[in-house]
Short mmCIF file of C-alpha atoms in Angstrom, two decimals:
data_model
loop_
_atom_site.label_atom_id
_atom_site.label_comp_id
_atom_site.label_asym_id
_atom_site.label_seq_id
_atom_site.Cartn_x
_atom_site.Cartn_y
_atom_site.Cartn_z
CA UNK A 1 98.75 -195.07 -53.64
CA UNK A 2 95.86 -197.35 -53.59
CA UNK A 3 96.71 -200.61 -56.10
CA UNK A 4 94.43 -203.44 -56.89
CA UNK A 5 95.46 -206.96 -58.02
CA UNK A 6 94.77 -210.13 -60.26
CA UNK A 7 94.85 -212.56 -57.17
CA UNK A 8 92.05 -210.28 -56.38
CA UNK A 9 90.34 -210.63 -59.83
CA UNK A 10 91.03 -214.03 -59.86
CA UNK A 11 89.67 -214.53 -56.81
CA UNK A 12 86.27 -213.02 -57.15
CA UNK A 13 85.73 -215.07 -60.22
CA UNK A 14 86.30 -218.45 -58.21
CA UNK A 15 83.55 -216.50 -55.50
CA UNK A 16 81.40 -214.89 -58.15
CA UNK A 17 80.94 -217.75 -60.22
CA UNK A 18 77.62 -219.52 -61.16
CA UNK A 19 76.51 -216.47 -59.88
CA UNK A 20 76.07 -214.44 -62.10
CA UNK A 21 75.73 -214.39 -66.20
CA UNK A 22 79.02 -215.35 -68.12
CA UNK A 23 79.04 -212.85 -70.55
CA UNK A 24 77.86 -213.05 -74.82
CA UNK A 25 79.99 -211.24 -77.80
CA UNK A 26 78.50 -211.00 -80.89
CA UNK A 27 80.91 -209.87 -84.17
CA UNK A 28 81.42 -206.40 -85.60
CA UNK A 29 80.50 -205.89 -89.01
CA UNK A 30 84.41 -205.38 -89.82
CA UNK A 31 84.76 -208.67 -90.18
CA UNK A 32 86.10 -209.97 -86.82
CA UNK A 33 88.52 -206.91 -85.87
CA UNK A 34 85.51 -205.81 -83.10
CA UNK A 35 83.14 -207.46 -81.09
CA UNK A 36 80.27 -206.32 -78.53
CA UNK A 37 80.92 -208.33 -75.51
CA UNK A 38 77.22 -207.94 -73.74
CA UNK A 39 77.43 -206.87 -70.57
CA UNK A 40 74.13 -205.39 -70.48
CA UNK A 41 72.74 -209.34 -70.44
CA UNK A 42 74.11 -209.79 -66.70
CA UNK A 43 71.46 -209.43 -64.03
CA UNK A 44 70.18 -206.70 -63.51
CA UNK A 45 71.13 -204.89 -66.68
CA UNK A 46 74.79 -204.22 -65.59
CA UNK A 47 77.79 -204.97 -64.98
CA UNK A 48 77.43 -203.95 -61.32
CA UNK A 49 76.37 -207.10 -60.25
CA UNK A 50 79.80 -208.39 -60.54
CA UNK A 51 81.02 -206.39 -57.80
CA UNK A 52 78.19 -206.60 -55.05
CA UNK A 53 78.17 -210.52 -55.23
CA UNK A 54 82.14 -210.43 -54.50
CA UNK A 55 81.46 -207.70 -52.21
CA UNK A 56 78.71 -208.95 -49.91
CA UNK A 57 79.68 -212.85 -50.52
CA UNK A 58 83.14 -211.97 -49.14
CA UNK A 59 81.68 -209.81 -46.28
CA UNK A 60 79.48 -213.18 -45.62
CA UNK A 61 81.95 -215.08 -45.66
CA UNK A 62 83.61 -212.97 -43.11
CA UNK A 63 80.35 -212.52 -41.12
CA UNK A 64 80.42 -209.36 -41.64
CA UNK A 65 76.97 -208.72 -42.43
CA UNK A 66 75.19 -206.31 -39.91
CA UNK A 67 71.15 -206.66 -39.02
CA UNK A 68 71.25 -203.87 -40.34
CA UNK A 69 72.16 -205.06 -43.81
CA UNK A 70 74.41 -203.09 -46.46
CA UNK A 71 74.15 -198.94 -48.60
CA UNK A 72 75.28 -197.83 -50.97
CA UNK A 73 74.92 -194.41 -52.97
CA UNK A 74 74.46 -194.87 -56.75
CA UNK A 75 74.58 -193.15 -60.46
CA UNK A 76 71.74 -196.19 -60.22
CA UNK A 77 72.99 -199.19 -61.37
CA UNK A 78 75.10 -199.93 -58.68
CA UNK A 79 72.31 -199.34 -56.58
CA UNK A 80 71.04 -202.18 -58.43
CA UNK A 81 73.78 -204.56 -57.85
CA UNK A 82 73.49 -204.13 -54.61
CA UNK A 83 69.54 -204.09 -53.42
CA UNK A 84 69.07 -207.56 -55.89
CA UNK A 85 72.73 -208.48 -54.86
CA UNK A 86 71.17 -208.45 -51.33
CA UNK A 87 67.58 -209.49 -52.78
CA UNK A 88 69.63 -212.93 -53.21
CA UNK A 89 71.42 -213.69 -50.08
CA UNK A 90 68.10 -212.26 -47.21
CA UNK A 91 70.35 -208.76 -46.54
CA UNK A 92 68.36 -204.96 -45.88
CA UNK A 93 69.38 -202.49 -49.46
CA UNK A 94 68.66 -198.93 -48.29
CA UNK A 95 69.52 -197.68 -51.52
CA UNK A 96 70.41 -193.44 -51.78
CA UNK A 97 70.56 -192.20 -55.17
CA UNK A 98 70.67 -188.31 -56.42
CA UNK A 99 67.13 -186.65 -57.44
CA UNK A 100 68.18 -186.66 -61.20
CA UNK A 101 68.27 -190.74 -61.36
CA UNK A 102 66.21 -192.73 -64.08
CA UNK A 103 62.48 -194.08 -62.91
CA UNK A 104 63.38 -196.93 -64.93
CA UNK A 105 66.48 -197.32 -62.21
CA UNK A 106 63.99 -195.93 -59.53
CA UNK A 107 60.74 -199.00 -60.19
CA UNK A 108 63.57 -201.75 -60.67
CA UNK A 109 64.81 -200.31 -57.06
CA UNK A 110 61.82 -201.54 -55.88
CA UNK A 111 60.86 -204.49 -57.10
CA UNK A 112 63.86 -205.47 -55.48
CA UNK A 113 62.79 -204.78 -52.12
CA UNK A 114 65.29 -202.32 -51.29
CA UNK A 115 64.97 -198.74 -49.51
CA UNK A 116 65.46 -196.14 -51.70
CA UNK A 117 65.96 -193.01 -50.77
CA UNK A 118 66.74 -189.12 -52.83
CA UNK A 119 69.34 -187.00 -51.26
CA UNK A 120 70.67 -183.66 -53.46
CA UNK A 121 71.15 -183.60 -57.62
CA UNK A 122 74.69 -185.73 -57.84
CA UNK A 123 75.70 -188.28 -56.67
CA UNK A 124 78.46 -187.14 -54.51
CA UNK A 125 75.56 -185.75 -52.49
CA UNK A 126 73.81 -189.11 -52.44
CA UNK A 127 77.01 -190.21 -51.86
CA UNK A 128 77.12 -187.56 -47.79
CA UNK A 129 73.83 -189.08 -47.02
CA UNK A 130 74.30 -192.71 -47.46
CA UNK A 131 77.91 -192.02 -45.60
CA UNK A 132 75.97 -190.94 -42.94
CA UNK A 133 73.10 -193.31 -42.54
CA UNK A 134 75.74 -195.88 -42.08
CA UNK A 135 77.52 -193.84 -39.18
CA UNK A 136 73.98 -193.55 -37.82
CA UNK A 137 72.45 -197.45 -38.20
CA UNK A 138 74.90 -199.52 -38.55
CA UNK A 139 74.73 -200.84 -42.06
CA UNK A 140 77.33 -201.96 -43.79
CA UNK A 141 78.50 -199.28 -45.77
CA UNK A 142 78.60 -200.70 -50.11
CA UNK A 143 80.18 -197.82 -52.51
CA UNK A 144 79.28 -197.69 -56.07
CA UNK A 145 83.08 -198.15 -57.87
CA UNK A 146 85.88 -196.60 -54.93
CA UNK A 147 86.48 -200.57 -53.19
CA UNK A 148 88.52 -203.58 -53.60
CA UNK A 149 86.51 -205.87 -54.08
CA UNK A 150 83.14 -204.45 -56.40
CA UNK A 151 86.57 -203.44 -58.90
CA UNK A 152 87.45 -206.93 -58.45
CA UNK A 153 84.33 -208.37 -59.41
CA UNK A 154 84.01 -206.25 -62.31
CA UNK A 155 87.78 -206.88 -63.78
CA UNK A 156 86.09 -210.96 -64.05
CA UNK A 157 84.57 -209.77 -67.11
CA UNK A 158 88.28 -209.58 -68.90
CA UNK A 159 88.17 -213.53 -68.66
CA UNK A 160 85.39 -214.18 -70.19
CA UNK A 161 85.74 -211.87 -73.07
CA UNK A 162 89.90 -213.38 -73.50
CA UNK A 163 88.13 -217.02 -73.77
CA UNK A 164 85.33 -215.46 -76.66
CA UNK A 165 87.49 -213.58 -78.31
CA UNK A 166 91.00 -215.62 -79.04
CA UNK A 167 94.05 -213.21 -79.92
CA UNK A 168 91.97 -209.93 -77.81
CA UNK A 169 94.92 -207.40 -77.77
CA UNK A 170 92.49 -204.37 -77.16
CA UNK A 171 89.59 -203.98 -74.38
CA UNK A 172 87.34 -200.30 -75.00
CA UNK A 173 85.82 -199.50 -71.53
CA UNK A 174 83.18 -196.31 -70.55
CA UNK A 175 84.60 -194.84 -67.21
CA UNK A 176 83.07 -192.98 -64.65
CA UNK A 177 84.24 -193.84 -60.64
CA UNK A 178 86.43 -195.89 -62.21
CA UNK A 179 85.64 -199.29 -60.72
CA UNK A 180 85.54 -201.29 -63.92
CA UNK A 181 87.96 -199.89 -65.56
CA UNK A 182 90.69 -200.29 -62.82
CA UNK A 183 90.01 -204.17 -62.09
CA UNK A 184 89.66 -204.19 -66.51
CA UNK A 185 92.67 -203.22 -66.53
CA UNK A 186 94.08 -204.85 -64.08
CA UNK A 187 93.01 -208.45 -65.62
CA UNK A 188 94.53 -206.78 -68.58
CA UNK A 189 97.58 -206.05 -68.08
CA UNK A 190 98.52 -209.47 -66.96
CA UNK A 191 97.35 -211.14 -70.17
CA UNK A 192 99.29 -207.90 -72.16
CA UNK A 193 96.12 -206.94 -73.19
CA UNK A 194 95.77 -202.93 -73.96
CA UNK A 195 92.60 -200.37 -72.77
CA UNK A 196 91.45 -197.82 -73.79
CA UNK A 197 89.49 -195.82 -71.30
CA UNK A 198 86.30 -193.59 -72.64
CA UNK A 199 84.66 -190.67 -70.77
CA UNK A 200 82.69 -187.94 -71.88
CA UNK A 201 84.20 -185.02 -71.89
CA UNK A 202 82.33 -183.77 -69.81
CA UNK A 203 82.60 -185.72 -66.58
CA UNK A 204 86.27 -186.50 -67.65
CA UNK A 205 87.12 -187.63 -63.83
CA UNK A 206 89.91 -189.94 -64.51
CA UNK A 207 91.65 -188.21 -68.20
CA UNK A 208 91.52 -185.50 -65.57
CA UNK A 209 93.63 -186.79 -62.46
CA UNK A 210 96.14 -188.34 -64.55
CA UNK A 211 96.78 -184.83 -65.75
CA UNK A 212 96.77 -183.85 -62.51
CA UNK A 213 99.06 -187.17 -60.84
CA UNK A 214 96.48 -187.78 -58.48
CA UNK A 215 92.37 -187.88 -57.79
CA UNK A 216 90.73 -184.74 -58.12
CA UNK A 217 87.64 -183.20 -58.44
CA UNK A 218 85.79 -182.35 -61.69
CA UNK A 219 82.67 -180.27 -62.96
CA UNK A 220 79.95 -182.43 -63.99
CA UNK A 221 77.89 -181.94 -67.59
CA UNK A 222 77.40 -185.11 -69.49
CA UNK A 223 75.03 -186.74 -71.57
CA UNK A 224 75.59 -190.26 -69.97
CA UNK A 225 76.35 -187.84 -66.30
CA UNK A 226 73.52 -190.51 -64.78
CA UNK A 227 76.11 -193.84 -64.56
CA UNK A 228 78.98 -191.59 -65.18
CA UNK A 229 79.33 -188.61 -64.08
CA UNK A 230 81.10 -189.39 -60.03
CA UNK A 231 83.28 -185.88 -59.58
CA UNK A 232 86.79 -188.04 -58.39
CA UNK A 233 88.10 -191.19 -59.76
CA UNK A 234 89.04 -194.09 -56.99
CA UNK A 235 93.14 -194.49 -56.57
CA UNK A 236 92.21 -198.02 -58.27
CA UNK A 237 91.54 -196.79 -61.27
CA UNK A 238 94.46 -193.67 -61.36
CA UNK A 239 96.51 -196.45 -60.58
CA UNK A 240 95.80 -198.94 -63.25
CA UNK A 241 95.95 -196.22 -66.15
CA UNK A 242 99.43 -195.19 -64.72
CA UNK A 243 100.48 -199.14 -66.40
CA UNK A 244 101.36 -198.92 -70.25
CA UNK A 245 98.95 -199.64 -72.39
CA UNK A 246 96.60 -198.16 -70.83
CA UNK A 247 94.72 -194.50 -72.94
CA UNK A 248 92.41 -193.01 -71.52
CA UNK A 249 90.19 -191.01 -74.21
CA UNK A 250 87.41 -187.72 -74.09
CA UNK A 251 84.22 -188.24 -76.47
CA UNK A 252 81.99 -185.46 -76.74
CA UNK A 253 78.35 -185.68 -75.74
CA UNK A 254 76.95 -185.26 -79.45
CA UNK A 255 79.66 -188.52 -80.64
CA UNK A 256 77.69 -190.25 -77.50
CA UNK A 257 73.93 -189.91 -78.54
CA UNK A 258 74.41 -190.77 -81.87
CA UNK A 259 76.45 -194.11 -80.84
CA UNK A 260 73.86 -195.44 -78.90
CA UNK A 261 71.25 -194.16 -81.69
CA UNK A 262 73.32 -196.65 -84.38
CA UNK A 263 72.96 -199.29 -82.07
CA UNK A 264 69.63 -199.05 -82.21
CA UNK A 265 69.05 -198.48 -85.58
CA UNK A 266 71.86 -201.27 -87.01
CA UNK A 267 71.58 -204.15 -84.08
CA UNK A 268 68.01 -203.11 -82.12
CA UNK A 269 70.09 -203.12 -78.94
CA UNK A 270 69.18 -200.16 -76.46
CA UNK A 271 72.07 -199.19 -74.30
CA UNK A 272 72.19 -196.26 -71.99
CA UNK A 273 74.24 -193.37 -73.32
CA UNK A 274 77.45 -194.35 -70.69
CA UNK A 275 77.49 -197.68 -72.19
CA UNK A 276 77.50 -196.02 -75.64
CA UNK A 277 80.35 -193.86 -74.78
CA UNK A 278 82.82 -196.82 -75.32
CA UNK A 279 81.67 -197.25 -78.43
CA UNK A 280 82.12 -193.47 -78.91
CA UNK A 281 85.72 -193.62 -79.17
CA UNK A 282 86.10 -196.44 -81.10
CA UNK A 283 87.15 -194.54 -84.36
CA UNK A 284 90.06 -193.77 -82.48
CA UNK A 285 91.44 -197.05 -81.04
CA UNK A 286 94.12 -199.43 -82.92
CA UNK A 287 94.55 -202.59 -83.09
CA UNK A 288 93.73 -206.05 -84.38
CA UNK A 289 91.05 -207.42 -82.71
CA UNK A 290 88.96 -205.57 -80.36
CA UNK A 291 86.01 -206.11 -77.61
CA UNK A 292 83.31 -202.98 -76.81
CA UNK A 293 82.48 -203.54 -73.20
CA UNK A 294 78.86 -202.16 -73.87
CA UNK A 295 78.21 -201.61 -70.13
CA UNK A 296 74.87 -201.67 -69.22
CA UNK A 297 70.58 -201.18 -70.67
CA UNK A 298 69.30 -199.85 -67.60
CA UNK A 299 67.76 -197.20 -70.41
CA UNK A 300 64.21 -195.52 -71.06
CA UNK A 301 64.52 -196.71 -74.40
CA UNK A 302 61.41 -194.45 -76.25
CA UNK A 303 63.72 -192.23 -77.26
CA UNK A 304 65.31 -194.71 -80.12
CA UNK A 305 62.17 -195.27 -81.16
CA UNK A 306 60.78 -193.21 -84.25
#
């Protein structure tokens, strides 16, 4: 089974230093036990900028960026990050998304100069079209989560959180396909930090893989499926989840919706349902110093305003 190493996460951190925004943290309301990692303040509005930069920079260093540019299939955030990172390097980007993608994400993608193609109703359909395009055009195929360079880049956020929250013992992270989780879990294991992997009950690719002992396909039906809608978890994530100190938790959509609403009403923070998924599990998390990773904010906030 594929493995990701902490050396790869460290190398990613050195590669993307100065190209991404260091994560900011904010205290919770419980006297210093809980901290919110505000990664939605990252370039393009999500953690995905880290992996995209690492992926493209590594290929640029190796001289393997083709004239046809880069292509990716995405629920939105990975496409945004890929398009932004490509623009930074003067590389063409072609992004495939499901027809259900958020209009907010579509508008931002086009603002980065990406070619946008809408295919199917789910991420898996957009991915199949992207793979066909890469094969025919010669474009470099990136991935929303299932690539060591992508996962390693995402994992760089954990060391930054540790630097800002001394004594961190637990990090809570939302899981879709598992790229963010895989990178964070590998870095967390290096430092003895526990990881709580949170998924919607209706989109439980990692949880189902752990039950089966291998990646398996799952049905997807969740309010957070635009970002957490992968049918299958990456093998990198399944391997990382098999180590001691990792716990898989499922939360229902109504709890996710309530967590997102609470962030807005109490803090005026507007995040995606995917980011609120991590917070939705907080009352089931044990630890003395806990960081909840709020991973993205590419959302239409109009439904939060009364």
